[in-house]
mmCIF file of C-alpha atoms and ligand atoms in Angstrom:
data_model
loop_
_atom_site.group_PDB
_atom_site.id
_atom_site.type_symbol
_atom_site.label_atom_id
_atom_site.label_comp_id
_atom_site.label_asym_id
_atom_site.label_seq_id
_atom_site.Cartn_x
_atom_site.Cartn_y
_atom_site.Cartn_z
ATOM 1 C CA MET J 1471 0.163 -0.015 0.272
ATOM 2 C CA SER J 1472 2.519 2.699 1.052
ATOM 3 C CA GLU J 1473 4.762 1.529 -1.691
ATOM 4 C CA LYS J 1474 2.196 1.695 -4.419
ATOM 5 C CA LYS J 1475 1.264 5.798 -2.891
ATOM 6 C CA GLN J 1476 4.728 6.333 -3.258
ATOM 7 C CA GLN J 1477 5.136 5.298 -6.970
ATOM 8 C CA VAL J 1478 1.628 7.608 -7.120
ATOM 9 C CA SER J 1479 3.351 10.409 -5.928
ATOM 10 C CA ARG J 1480 6.937 9.330 -8.157
ATOM 11 C CA ARG J 1481 4.794 9.955 -11.121
ATOM 12 C CA GLN J 1482 2.950 13.351 -9.252
ATOM 13 C CA PHE J 1483 6.557 14.464 -9.691
ATOM 14 C CA LEU J 1484 7.812 13.517 -12.545
ATOM 15 C CA ASN J 1485 3.861 15.113 -14.743
ATOM 16 C CA TYR J 1486 5.394 18.360 -12.349
ATOM 17 C CA THR J 1487 8.473 18.400 -13.654
ATOM 18 C CA LEU J 1488 7.466 17.274 -17.642
ATOM 19 C CA THR J 1489 4.470 20.157 -17.312
ATOM 20 C CA GLY J 1490 7.096 23.206 -15.896
ATOM 21 C CA VAL J 1491 9.942 22.203 -18.727
ATOM 22 C CA GLY J 1492 7.077 22.540 -21.262
ATOM 23 C CA GLY J 1493 5.013 25.416 -20.167
ATOM 24 C CA PHE J 1494 9.099 27.002 -19.709
ATOM 25 C CA MET J 1495 9.092 26.151 -23.304
ATOM 26 C CA ALA J 1496 6.564 26.960 -24.330
ATOM 27 C CA ALA J 1497 7.320 30.450 -22.549
ATOM 28 C CA SER J 1498 10.395 31.232 -24.231
ATOM 29 C CA MET J 1499 9.193 30.125 -27.307
ATOM 30 C CA LEU J 1500 6.504 33.132 -27.160
ATOM 31 C CA ALA J 1501 8.598 35.602 -25.642
ATOM 32 C CA PRO J 1502 10.542 36.382 -29.471
ATOM 33 C CA MET J 1503 6.129 36.570 -31.453
ATOM 34 C CA VAL J 1504 4.975 38.924 -29.061
ATOM 35 C CA ARG J 1505 8.180 41.252 -28.752
ATOM 36 C CA PHE J 1506 7.448 40.658 -33.082
ATOM 37 C CA ALA J 1507 3.582 41.558 -31.791
ATOM 38 C CA ILE J 1508 3.636 44.885 -29.991
ATOM 39 C CA ASP J 1509 7.231 46.138 -31.681
ATOM 40 C CA PRO J 1510 7.707 45.464 -35.419
ATOM 41 C CA VAL J 1511 10.728 48.587 -35.411
ATOM 42 C CA LEU J 1512 12.495 46.550 -32.345
ATOM 43 C CA THR J 1513 13.009 43.085 -34.282
ATOM 44 C CA ALA J 1514 13.451 44.737 -38.143
ATOM 45 C CA SER J 1515 16.698 46.435 -36.193
ATOM 46 C CA THR J 1516 20.247 44.608 -37.266
ATOM 47 C CA ALA J 1517 21.366 45.191 -33.839
ATOM 48 C CA GLY J 1518 18.885 43.798 -31.986
ATOM 49 C CA GLU J 1519 18.525 46.030 -29.355
ATOM 50 C CA MET J 1520 18.977 49.343 -31.100
ATOM 51 C CA GLN J 1521 16.130 51.745 -29.155
ATOM 52 C CA ALA J 1522 14.336 55.227 -30.133
ATOM 53 C CA VAL J 1523 15.885 57.978 -27.866
ATOM 54 C CA VAL J 1524 14.950 61.043 -29.979
ATOM 55 C CA ASP J 1525 13.418 62.939 -32.707
ATOM 56 C CA VAL J 1526 16.776 63.677 -34.418
ATOM 57 C CA SER J 1527 15.241 67.442 -34.643
ATOM 58 C CA GLU J 1528 15.172 68.386 -30.771
ATOM 59 C CA ILE J 1529 19.326 67.423 -31.276
ATOM 60 C CA THR J 1530 21.101 70.235 -31.172
ATOM 61 C CA THR J 1531 25.115 71.355 -31.635
ATOM 62 C CA ASP J 1532 25.348 71.132 -28.260
ATOM 63 C CA PRO J 1533 24.582 68.423 -26.045
ATOM 64 C CA GLN J 1534 21.697 67.621 -24.121
ATOM 65 C CA ARG J 1535 20.937 64.180 -22.290
ATOM 66 C CA PHE J 1536 17.901 61.904 -22.980
ATOM 67 C CA ASP J 1537 16.520 59.304 -21.067
ATOM 68 C CA TRP J 1538 15.008 56.231 -21.793
ATOM 69 C CA THR J 1539 13.726 52.539 -20.520
ATOM 70 C CA VAL J 1540 14.503 49.825 -20.924
ATOM 71 C CA GLU J 1541 12.840 46.862 -19.692
ATOM 72 C CA GLN J 1542 15.098 44.068 -18.041
ATOM 73 C CA VAL J 1543 14.393 40.117 -17.532
ATOM 74 C CA ASP J 1544 16.693 38.851 -15.616
ATOM 75 C CA ALA J 1545 15.845 35.250 -14.663
ATOM 76 C CA TRP J 1546 13.938 36.446 -11.644
ATOM 77 C CA TYR J 1547 11.756 39.125 -12.484
ATOM 78 C CA THR J 1548 11.696 42.031 -14.941
ATOM 79 C CA SER J 1549 12.672 45.477 -14.115
ATOM 80 C CA ASP J 1550 12.770 48.717 -15.910
ATOM 81 C CA VAL J 1551 16.299 50.573 -16.427
ATOM 82 C CA THR J 1552 16.587 53.687 -17.679
ATOM 83 C CA HIS J 1553 19.654 54.531 -19.810
ATOM 84 C CA SER J 1554 20.679 57.858 -20.731
ATOM 85 C CA ALA J 1555 23.179 59.827 -23.772
ATOM 86 C CA TRP J 1556 24.115 63.064 -23.921
ATOM 87 C CA VAL J 1557 24.059 63.261 -27.619
ATOM 88 C CA TYR J 1558 25.332 66.302 -29.667
ATOM 89 C CA LYS J 1559 25.509 67.323 -33.176
ATOM 90 C CA ASN J 1560 29.780 68.108 -33.857
ATOM 91 C CA GLU J 1561 30.945 70.583 -37.255
ATOM 92 C CA ASN J 1562 30.463 68.501 -39.611
ATOM 93 C CA ASP J 1563 26.370 67.795 -38.612
ATOM 94 C CA GLU J 1564 27.446 63.667 -37.267
ATOM 95 C CA ILE J 1565 24.919 62.730 -34.539
ATOM 96 C CA VAL J 1566 27.869 62.398 -31.592
ATOM 97 C CA PRO J 1567 26.074 60.180 -29.185
ATOM 98 C CA LEU J 1568 28.305 59.853 -25.862
ATOM 99 C CA SER J 1569 28.187 57.431 -22.682
ATOM 100 C CA PRO J 1570 27.181 59.333 -19.451
ATOM 101 C CA THR J 1571 29.311 57.120 -17.938
ATOM 102 C CA CYS J 1572 32.275 57.570 -15.788
ATOM 103 C CA THR J 1573 35.104 55.169 -16.781
ATOM 104 C CA HIS J 1574 36.909 55.883 -14.301
ATOM 105 C CA LEU J 1575 35.082 54.744 -10.571
ATOM 106 C CA GLY J 1576 30.870 54.579 -12.626
ATOM 107 C CA CYS J 1577 29.426 58.251 -11.200
ATOM 108 C CA SER J 1578 27.134 60.638 -14.380
ATOM 109 C CA VAL J 1579 28.987 63.216 -15.832
ATOM 110 C CA SER J 1580 27.468 66.592 -17.401
ATOM 111 C CA TRP J 1581 28.169 68.667 -20.098
ATOM 112 C CA ALA J 1582 29.127 72.153 -18.488
ATOM 113 C CA GLY J 1583 28.410 70.376 -14.707
ATOM 114 C CA ASN J 1584 30.763 73.013 -13.014
ATOM 115 C CA GLU J 1585 30.667 76.375 -14.069
ATOM 116 C CA ASP J 1586 34.335 76.563 -14.054
ATOM 117 C CA TYR J 1587 34.239 74.452 -16.568
ATOM 118 C CA PRO J 1588 31.037 75.201 -19.175
ATOM 119 C CA ASP J 1589 32.979 73.104 -21.995
ATOM 120 C CA GLN J 1590 33.198 70.207 -20.615
ATOM 121 C CA PHE J 1591 31.798 67.248 -19.261
ATOM 122 C CA TYR J 1592 32.182 67.427 -16.063
ATOM 123 C CA CYS J 1593 32.652 64.161 -12.923
ATOM 124 C CA PRO J 1594 30.866 65.534 -9.931
ATOM 125 C CA CYS J 1595 32.982 61.991 -7.631
ATOM 126 C CA HIS J 1596 35.925 63.057 -7.672
ATOM 127 C CA ASP J 1597 36.342 65.847 -10.311
ATOM 128 C CA GLY J 1598 37.113 63.838 -13.692
ATOM 129 C CA ARG J 1599 37.517 65.717 -16.838
ATOM 130 C CA TYR J 1600 35.769 65.261 -20.785
ATOM 131 C CA GLN J 1601 35.858 67.450 -23.805
ATOM 132 C CA LYS J 1602 33.272 67.556 -26.081
ATOM 133 C CA ASP J 1603 33.776 64.886 -28.277
ATOM 134 C CA GLY J 1604 34.216 62.902 -24.742
ATOM 135 C CA THR J 1605 38.249 62.447 -24.725
ATOM 136 C CA ASN J 1606 39.141 62.051 -21.185
ATOM 137 C CA VAL J 1607 41.079 65.917 -19.429
ATOM 138 C CA ALA J 1608 45.225 64.963 -18.312
ATOM 139 C CA ASP J 1609 45.250 64.727 -14.696
ATOM 140 C CA THR J 1610 41.598 64.292 -13.518
ATOM 141 C CA PRO J 1611 40.733 60.485 -12.464
ATOM 142 C CA PRO J 1612 39.021 58.758 -15.425
ATOM 143 C CA PRO J 1613 42.055 56.781 -17.423
ATOM 144 C CA ALA J 1614 39.659 56.686 -20.976
ATOM 145 C CA PRO J 1615 37.574 58.465 -22.793
ATOM 146 C CA LEU J 1616 33.769 58.256 -23.093
ATOM 147 C CA ALA J 1617 31.355 55.384 -24.330
ATOM 148 C CA LEU J 1618 29.985 56.141 -27.767
ATOM 149 C CA TYR J 1619 27.328 55.085 -28.996
ATOM 150 C CA GLU J 1620 26.285 52.958 -31.778
ATOM 151 C CA TYR J 1621 23.637 54.396 -33.054
ATOM 152 C CA GLU J 1622 21.521 54.566 -36.315
ATOM 153 C CA VAL J 1623 18.696 57.119 -37.731
ATOM 154 C CA ARG J 1624 15.746 55.756 -39.153
ATOM 155 C CA ASP J 1625 12.816 57.764 -39.999
ATOM 156 C CA GLY J 1626 13.993 60.642 -38.302
ATOM 157 C CA THR J 1627 13.767 59.286 -34.900
ATOM 158 C CA LEU J 1628 17.748 58.820 -33.623
ATOM 159 C CA TYR J 1629 17.887 54.607 -32.267
ATOM 160 C CA LEU J 1630 21.262 53.644 -30.256
ATOM 161 C CA GLY J 1631 22.218 50.704 -29.544
ATOM 162 C CA GLN J 1632 25.202 49.588 -26.799
ATOM 163 C CA PRO J 1633 27.920 51.933 -25.386
ATOM 164 C CA VAL J 1634 31.254 51.078 -27.561
ATOM 165 C CA PRO J 1635 34.043 51.947 -24.894
ATOM 166 C CA ARG J 1636 36.855 53.692 -26.316
ATOM 167 C CA GLY J 1637 41.221 52.792 -25.642
ATOM 168 C CA GLY J 1638 42.390 55.540 -23.298
ATOM 169 C CA VAL J 1639 45.181 58.286 -24.185
ATOM 170 C CA MET I 297 26.282 50.308 -9.315
ATOM 171 C CA MET I 298 27.672 49.612 -5.891
ATOM 172 C CA LYS I 299 24.791 48.459 -4.602
ATOM 173 C CA TRP I 300 24.474 45.495 -1.829
ATOM 174 C CA GLU I 301 24.366 43.210 -4.751
ATOM 175 C CA ALA I 302 26.984 39.967 -4.524
ATOM 176 C CA ASP I 303 28.116 41.877 -8.196
ATOM 177 C CA ASP I 304 28.721 45.010 -7.055
ATOM 178 C CA LEU I 305 30.444 44.742 -3.545
ATOM 179 C CA PRO I 306 33.695 43.026 -5.031
ATOM 180 C CA LYS I 307 34.167 47.169 -7.102
ATOM 181 C CA TYR I 308 33.605 48.094 -3.384
ATOM 182 C CA PHE I 309 36.057 46.542 -1.684
ATOM 183 C CA GLU I 310 38.387 47.517 -4.814
ATOM 184 C CA ALA I 311 37.771 51.249 -4.928
ATOM 185 C CA LYS I 312 37.258 51.418 -1.429
ATOM 186 C CA GLU I 313 39.661 54.265 -0.680
ATOM 187 C CA TYR I 314 37.125 56.260 -3.752
ATOM 188 C CA ILE I 315 34.012 55.527 -2.019
ATOM 189 C CA ASP I 316 32.838 57.836 0.695
ATOM 190 C CA THR I 317 29.714 57.957 1.032
ATOM 191 C CA VAL I 318 26.267 55.330 1.627
ATOM 192 C CA LEU I 319 22.757 56.803 1.828
ATOM 193 C CA VAL I 320 20.380 54.413 3.891
ATOM 194 C CA PRO I 321 16.587 54.255 2.271
ATOM 195 C CA LEU I 322 14.260 54.311 6.011
ATOM 196 C CA ILE I 323 11.144 52.503 5.403
ATOM 197 C CA PRO I 324 8.075 52.650 7.153
ATOM 198 C CA ILE I 325 5.959 49.920 6.998
ATOM 199 C CA GLN I 326 2.402 48.748 8.659
ATOM 200 C CA LEU I 327 -0.562 46.364 8.433
ATOM 201 C CA SER I 328 -2.967 47.453 10.945
ATOM 202 C CA ASN I 329 -5.171 50.392 8.041
ATOM 203 C CA GLU I 330 -5.429 48.902 4.448
ATOM 204 C CA ALA I 331 -5.648 52.019 3.008
ATOM 205 C CA ASP I 332 -1.844 53.373 4.880
ATOM 206 C CA SER I 333 -0.629 50.629 3.830
ATOM 207 C CA LEU I 334 -1.438 51.258 0.931
ATOM 208 C CA LYS I 335 0.601 54.337 1.126
ATOM 209 C CA LEU I 336 2.847 52.953 2.914
ATOM 210 C CA ALA I 337 3.506 50.672 0.162
ATOM 211 C CA ASN I 338 3.715 53.014 -2.640
ATOM 212 C CA TYR I 339 5.929 54.696 -0.413
ATOM 213 C CA GLN I 340 8.494 52.321 -0.384
ATOM 214 C CA LYS I 341 8.658 51.033 -3.900
ATOM 215 C CA THR I 342 8.427 55.005 -4.862
ATOM 216 C CA LEU I 343 11.915 55.529 -2.385
ATOM 217 C CA GLN I 344 13.497 52.490 -4.182
ATOM 218 C CA ILE I 345 13.207 54.152 -7.421
ATOM 219 C CA ILE I 346 14.859 57.175 -6.305
ATOM 220 C CA ALA I 347 17.219 56.154 -4.097
ATOM 221 C CA ARG I 348 18.955 53.798 -7.100
ATOM 222 C CA GLU I 349 18.282 56.878 -9.964
ATOM 223 C CA ALA I 350 20.881 58.592 -7.520
ATOM 224 C CA GLU I 351 23.279 55.706 -7.577
ATOM 225 C CA ARG I 352 22.782 55.250 -10.742
ATOM 226 C CA ASP I 353 24.520 58.991 -11.110
ATOM 227 C CA PHE I 354 26.807 58.600 -8.354
ATOM 228 C CA ALA I 355 27.898 55.184 -7.831
ATOM 229 C CA GLY I 356 31.897 55.803 -8.215
ATOM 230 C CA ARG I 357 31.418 57.298 -4.638
ATOM 231 C CA MET I 358 28.373 56.063 -3.177
ATOM 232 C CA LEU I 359 27.096 53.101 -2.092
ATOM 233 C CA LEU I 360 23.480 52.464 -1.532
ATOM 234 C CA SER I 361 22.801 50.604 1.693
ATOM 235 C CA PRO I 362 20.468 47.629 1.979
ATOM 236 C CA VAL I 363 16.565 49.511 3.339
ATOM 237 C CA TYR I 364 16.338 49.930 7.360
ATOM 238 C CA THR I 365 12.951 48.698 7.710
ATOM 239 C CA TYR I 366 11.143 49.898 10.379
ATOM 240 C CA VAL I 367 7.536 49.719 12.236
ATOM 241 C CA GLN I 368 5.812 53.032 11.935
ATOM 242 C CA ALA I 369 3.501 52.784 15.481
ATOM 243 C CA ALA I 370 7.802 51.753 16.494
ATOM 244 C CA SER I 371 9.445 54.212 18.973
ATOM 245 C CA TYR I 372 11.682 55.819 16.790
ATOM 246 C CA GLN I 373 13.921 57.269 19.654
ATOM 247 C CA LYS I 374 14.070 53.664 19.730
ATOM 248 C CA GLU I 375 14.438 53.180 15.582
ATOM 249 C CA GLN I 376 16.950 55.968 16.222
ATOM 250 C CA GLU I 377 19.380 54.653 18.517
ATOM 251 C CA ARG I 378 19.729 50.544 16.385
ATOM 252 C CA ILE I 379 20.069 53.031 13.362
ATOM 253 C CA ASN I 380 22.852 54.585 15.012
ATOM 254 C CA GLN I 381 24.451 51.452 16.438
ATOM 255 C CA TRP I 382 23.856 50.277 12.370
ATOM 256 C CA ILE I 383 25.958 53.228 11.207
ATOM 257 C CA GLN I 384 28.680 52.728 13.752
ATOM 258 C CA LEU I 385 29.673 49.036 13.317
ATOM 259 C CA LEU I 386 28.395 49.253 9.215
ATOM 260 C CA PHE I 387 30.083 52.534 8.265
ATOM 261 C CA LYS I 388 31.659 54.726 10.266
ATOM 262 C CA GLU I 389 35.168 53.707 9.805
ATOM 263 C CA ASP I 390 34.698 54.295 5.575
ATOM 264 C CA PHE I 391 32.496 56.468 5.341
ATOM 265 C CA LYS I 392 32.770 60.392 5.493
ATOM 266 C CA HIS I 393 29.164 60.843 4.558
ATOM 267 C CA VAL I 394 25.753 59.215 6.048
ATOM 268 C CA PHE I 395 22.888 59.844 4.170
ATOM 269 C CA PHE I 396 19.651 58.892 5.062
ATOM 270 C CA LEU I 397 16.242 59.198 3.082
ATOM 271 C CA THR I 398 13.165 58.777 3.507
ATOM 272 C CA PHE I 399 9.457 60.203 3.031
ATOM 273 C CA ASP I 400 8.473 59.696 6.072
ATOM 274 C CA VAL I 401 7.736 63.427 7.787
ATOM 275 C CA LYS I 402 8.448 62.288 11.742
ATOM 276 C CA TRP I 403 12.280 61.661 11.524
ATOM 277 C CA LYS I 404 12.439 66.099 11.078
ATOM 278 C CA LYS I 405 11.898 65.587 14.945
ATOM 279 C CA GLU I 406 14.247 62.471 15.385
ATOM 280 C CA GLU I 407 17.361 64.867 13.070
ATOM 281 C CA LYS I 408 19.374 66.249 15.247
ATOM 282 C CA GLY I 409 19.475 62.563 17.078
ATOM 283 C CA LEU I 410 21.118 60.533 13.319
ATOM 284 C CA ASP I 411 24.241 59.992 13.229
ATOM 285 C CA GLY I 412 24.112 61.194 9.503
ATOM 286 C CA THR I 413 23.154 63.551 7.479
ATOM 287 C CA LEU I 414 18.974 63.295 7.075
ATOM 288 C CA LEU I 415 17.220 63.841 3.446
ATOM 289 C CA TRP I 416 13.286 63.906 3.546
ATOM 290 C CA LEU I 417 11.436 64.185 0.526
ATOM 291 C CA PRO I 418 8.147 65.513 0.814
ATOM 292 C CA GLY I 419 6.074 61.469 -0.597
ATOM 293 C CA THR I 420 3.356 61.934 -3.658
ATOM 294 C CA VAL I 421 1.542 58.712 -3.632
ATOM 295 C CA ILE I 422 2.157 57.937 -7.380
ATOM 296 C CA GLU I 423 -0.841 55.198 -9.576
ATOM 297 C CA ASN I 424 0.639 55.280 -12.772
ATOM 298 C CA TYR I 425 4.862 54.565 -12.926
ATOM 299 C CA GLN I 426 5.251 54.585 -17.067
ATOM 300 C CA SER I 427 3.396 57.510 -16.934
ATOM 301 C CA VAL I 428 5.642 60.486 -18.754
ATOM 302 C CA LEU I 429 4.529 62.895 -15.517
ATOM 303 C CA THR I 430 5.784 60.673 -13.084
ATOM 304 C CA LYS I 431 8.989 60.184 -14.864
ATOM 305 C CA LYS I 432 9.123 64.300 -14.510
ATOM 306 C CA TRP I 433 8.589 64.364 -11.015
ATOM 307 C CA ILE I 434 10.996 61.142 -10.216
ATOM 308 C CA ASN I 435 13.307 62.740 -12.143
ATOM 309 C CA GLU I 436 12.839 66.350 -10.597
ATOM 310 C CA GLN I 437 13.459 65.273 -7.155
ATOM 311 C CA THR I 438 15.749 63.141 -8.080
ATOM 312 C CA SER I 439 18.008 65.868 -9.826
ATOM 313 C CA GLN I 440 17.388 67.809 -6.213
ATOM 314 C CA LEU I 441 18.053 65.188 -4.040
ATOM 315 C CA ASN I 442 21.239 64.346 -6.284
ATOM 316 C CA GLU I 443 22.196 68.272 -6.129
ATOM 317 C CA LEU I 444 21.820 68.109 -2.098
ATOM 318 C CA ILE I 445 24.718 65.396 -1.925
ATOM 319 C CA LYS I 446 26.920 67.266 -3.840
ATOM 320 C CA SER I 447 26.590 70.345 -2.443
ATOM 321 C CA PHE I 448 27.823 68.104 1.246
ATOM 322 C CA TRP I 449 30.687 67.051 -0.918
HETATM 323 S S1 FES Q 450 33.748 58.798 -10.912
HETATM 324 FE FE1 FES Q 450 34.429 59.765 -12.525
HETATM 325 S S2 FES Q 450 35.510 60.813 -11.611
HETATM 326 FE FE2 FES Q 450 35.706 59.562 -9.998
#
């Protein structure tokens, strides 16, 4: 009697496991379809995770900070993560999208963040500074320039991908 | 990027000499009445968002402490003693600036006894975290908070 009971429960256990796996697989197969359904723009992008950030017409020759939120799915929960970029157009009319993350220890820099250096990016944490193009100023803590985002422009909108680190000077 | 997380702590220990600031969120809880509980749960979420945003800006200099949670009906004097004990045991040695972040106005009265600087923000119940208005509000709160922290450096 007790043996039978055990068998049953073992089968039940197997059943649960299989359902569990099946459910999991179904969910992961669903994911790409869902994304396609809600956001065809996203799937059309080659870089995969390019995010629409701002209308190109809003970009000026002065760096401006733009924020966007990405839903980040971790193994156990989903959370909204905000990213930022400092974006401007240089003399050649090229868009320069800089990562705000200081290459020293990762604080956020701001354009003209220190009134003594109105034409530089400034990091409030340990007085790191960068030129407008993101090059780190010698004798300040940052060891490398600010990273540049991968970007593309589609239908008048700026899309940003991953920040790409640049080597130190 | 300096949070109480296994991924971040190695960075903290590596860069310890540069991290002189710690932010401790103070979050009250209670369950005796539904409306107030809801309000506090909402505040907790908002305060954590603001704390994380501040941490994002100051990752290289500020550690975001685990939240200090207390029962709202408890004695604030007792809590204040326990908080100070936390600070003494955890942060006193290595941190020059200790900040407490809260929506709970009752701390205003205990402010002097706290071993650190109280940053009190007036709370607001947020219904839709995705709305443009909310994002703007949170942005404003965060940038004011950041200005305040910077002014102590
Ligand atoms: S983190 Fe920017 S200078 Fe140290």
